[in-house]
GROMACS .gro file of C-alpha atoms in nm:
model
  153
    1GLN     CA    1  10.937  30.320  24.019
    2PHE     CA    2  10.576  30.180  24.062
    3PRO     CA    3  10.415  30.342  24.390
    4MET     CA    4  10.340  29.971  24.520
    5THR     CA    5  10.438  29.587  24.452
    6LEU     CA    6  10.241  29.358  24.229
    7ALA     CA    7  10.204  29.164  24.579
    8GLU     CA    8  10.039  29.501  24.753
    9ALA     CA    9   9.825  29.554  24.442
   10HIS     CA   10   9.719  29.199  24.494
   11ALA     CA   11   9.623  29.237  24.817
   12LYS     CA   12   9.441  29.593  24.743
   13VAL     CA   13   9.226  29.367  24.517
   14SER     CA   14   9.158  29.107  24.710
   15GLY     CA   15   9.031  29.268  25.017
   16GLY     CA   16   8.771  29.484  24.760
   17CYS     CA   17   8.718  29.145  24.632
   18PHE     CA   18   8.617  29.118  25.039
   19THR     CA   19   8.473  29.457  25.005
   20ILE     CA   20   8.282  29.427  24.726
   21MET     CA   21   8.109  29.079  24.855
   22ASN     CA   22   8.023  29.187  25.187
   23ARG     CA   23   7.830  29.435  25.057
   24GLU     CA   24   7.647  29.323  24.797
   25LEU     CA   25   7.559  28.955  24.872
   26ARG     CA   26   7.254  28.875  24.987
   27PHE     CA   27   6.929  28.587  25.018
   28ASN     CA   28   6.772  28.541  24.667
   29ILE     CA   29   6.974  28.781  24.513
   30CYS     CA   30   6.793  28.773  24.158
   31GLN     CA   31   6.480  28.749  24.358
   32LEU     CA   32   6.309  28.415  24.227
   33GLU     CA   33   5.985  28.347  24.277
   34ASP     CA   34   6.008  27.958  24.350
   35SER     CA   35   6.382  27.867  24.513
   36PHE     CA   36   6.317  27.531  24.529
   37GLN     CA   37   6.337  27.501  24.078
   38LEU     CA   38   6.668  27.407  23.897
   39ASN     CA   39   6.870  27.673  23.785
   40LYS     CA   40   6.844  27.529  23.410
   41ASP     CA   41   6.489  27.572  23.440
   42VAL     CA   42   6.474  27.938  23.548
   43PRO     CA   43   6.401  28.130  23.223
   44GLY     CA   44   6.610  28.416  23.129
   45LEU     CA   45   6.824  28.335  23.391
   46PRO     CA   46   7.101  28.470  23.238
   47ASP     CA   47   6.967  28.774  23.176
   48LEU     CA   48   6.852  28.839  23.552
   49VAL     CA   49   7.215  28.733  23.673
   50LYS     CA   50   7.355  28.991  23.441
   51GLN     CA   51   7.117  29.272  23.620
   52LYS     CA   52   7.083  29.146  23.923
   53LEU     CA   53   7.454  29.083  24.010
   54SER     CA   54   7.703  29.406  23.951
   55GLU     CA   55   8.024  29.313  23.717
   56ALA     CA   56   8.194  29.359  24.011
   57LEU     CA   57   8.035  29.068  24.263
   58ARG     CA   58   8.093  28.854  23.940
   59TYR     CA   59   8.449  28.957  23.910
   60ALA     CA   60   8.516  28.882  24.318
   61SER     CA   61   8.302  28.611  24.347
   62LEU     CA   62   8.500  28.421  24.064
   63PHE     CA   63   8.866  28.577  24.149
   64TRP     CA   64   8.956  28.700  24.520
   65LEU     CA   65   9.116  28.346  24.609
   66SER     CA   66   9.306  28.403  24.244
   67HIS     CA   67   9.398  28.764  24.431
   68LEU     CA   68   9.451  28.647  24.783
   69GLU     CA   69   9.727  28.397  24.669
   70GLN     CA   70   9.969  28.627  24.467
   71PHE     CA   71  10.056  28.777  24.857
   72ASN     CA   72  10.167  28.682  25.150
   73ILE     CA   73   9.816  28.617  25.353
   74ASN     CA   74   9.955  28.637  25.685
   75VAL     CA   75   9.892  29.030  25.635
   76GLY     CA   76   9.649  29.052  25.924
   77LYS     CA   77   9.390  29.248  25.725
   78SER     CA   78   9.369  28.979  25.416
   79ALA     CA   79   9.352  28.708  25.736
   80ASP     CA   80   9.106  28.902  25.872
   81ASP     CA   81   8.891  28.937  25.589
   82VAL     CA   82   8.890  28.540  25.440
   83LEU     CA   83   8.836  28.462  25.793
   84ALA     CA   84   8.531  28.684  25.820
   85PHE     CA   85   8.361  28.599  25.511
   86LEU     CA   86   8.427  28.222  25.551
   87SER     CA   87   8.313  28.240  25.915
   88SER     CA   88   7.963  28.478  25.769
   89ARG     CA   89   7.618  28.366  25.612
   90LYS     CA   90   7.812  28.585  25.339
   91THR     CA   91   7.941  28.239  25.284
   92LEU     CA   92   7.640  28.106  25.167
   93TYR     CA   93   7.544  28.354  24.950
   94TRP     CA   94   7.868  28.307  24.769
   95VAL     CA   95   7.751  27.996  24.649
   96GLU     CA   96   7.391  28.133  24.554
   97ALA     CA   97   7.555  28.382  24.376
   98LEU     CA   98   7.823  28.132  24.189
   99SER     CA   99   7.546  27.878  24.112
  100LEU     CA  100   7.369  28.172  23.949
  101MET     CA  101   7.641  28.229  23.753
  102ASP     CA  102   7.657  27.869  23.619
  103ALA     CA  103   7.978  27.872  23.839
  104VAL     CA  104   7.952  27.657  24.095
  105ASP     CA  105   8.260  27.430  23.966
  106ARG     CA  106   8.468  27.736  24.048
  107GLY     CA  107   8.361  27.773  24.362
  108ILE     CA  108   8.418  27.333  24.450
  109VAL     CA  109   8.799  27.520  24.287
  110VAL     CA  110   8.812  27.747  24.570
  111LEU     CA  111   8.743  27.626  24.899
  112GLN     CA  112   8.976  27.369  24.831
  113ASP     CA  113   9.214  27.552  24.705
  114CYS     CA  114   9.145  27.725  25.036
  115VAL     CA  115   9.211  27.414  25.227
  116LEU     CA  116   9.586  27.423  25.082
  117LEU     CA  117   9.643  27.723  25.092
  118PHE     CA  118   9.637  27.754  25.468
  119THR     CA  119   9.774  27.406  25.528
  120VAL     CA  120  10.078  27.528  25.328
  121ARG     CA  121  10.089  27.865  25.496
  122PRO     CA  122  10.118  27.735  25.876
  123SER     CA  123  10.211  28.067  26.027
  124PHE     CA  124   9.838  28.259  25.957
  125ARG     CA  125   9.746  28.318  26.295
  126HIS     CA  126   9.304  28.194  26.192
  127HIS     CA  127   9.513  27.845  26.033
  128ASP     CA  128   9.290  27.621  26.231
  129ASP     CA  129   8.962  27.789  26.206
  130VAL     CA  130   8.963  27.885  25.831
  131ARG     CA  131   9.089  27.461  25.727
  132GLN     CA  132   8.811  27.370  25.965
  133LEU     CA  133   8.548  27.595  25.832
  134THR     CA  134   8.728  27.545  25.462
  135LYS     CA  135   8.632  27.196  25.482
  136PHE     CA  136   8.324  27.208  25.554
  137ARG     CA  137   8.229  27.386  25.312
  138VAL     CA  138   8.423  27.141  25.077
  139LYS     CA  139   8.239  26.824  25.267
  140TRP     CA  140   7.957  26.988  25.088
  141ARG     CA  141   8.021  27.007  24.755
  142SER     CA  142   7.798  26.759  24.626
  143ARG     CA  143   7.495  26.876  24.778
  144ILE     CA  144   7.624  27.232  24.618
  145TRP     CA  145   7.648  27.041  24.277
  146GLN     CA  146   7.314  26.895  24.331
  147MET     CA  147   7.162  27.234  24.361
  148ASN     CA  148   7.330  27.312  24.056
  149GLY     CA  149   7.115  27.076  23.911
  150ASN     CA  150   7.358  26.821  23.811
  151ASP     CA  151   7.300  26.486  23.902
  152SER     CA  152   7.637  26.394  24.033
  153TYR     CA  153   8.003  26.547  24.145
   0.00000   0.00000   0.00000
């Protein structure tokens, strides 16, 4: 017998993802000299990303929602983690990190999945707040996509 259920393990990992992202995400995390330069034009960007973004931060940024979807999101701390993250500047720094990892497409899917997740679980205590925040960010997906150096979404 295991000391915790699979859902509890996913809840702990999800919480850990938020802890890591809240601790490590920051503006201009790679300390690029020119924020107007497209990522594809930054020499050595993949190596710089590996140097400046910890492996834990890269994982957390890509997979926090995957873990969140695997348990009952109505659990208070998890709900608070999501709302706090989506309501903060950290969300913008998260998008920047995804862009640097060439994973903006993953971020767009995560935000769209957030809308679905919170829509199908109306008992989520911050349901309307989170859905509105997420819809706002989804609305900006084409601009985020273009910032990553793509012509259109």
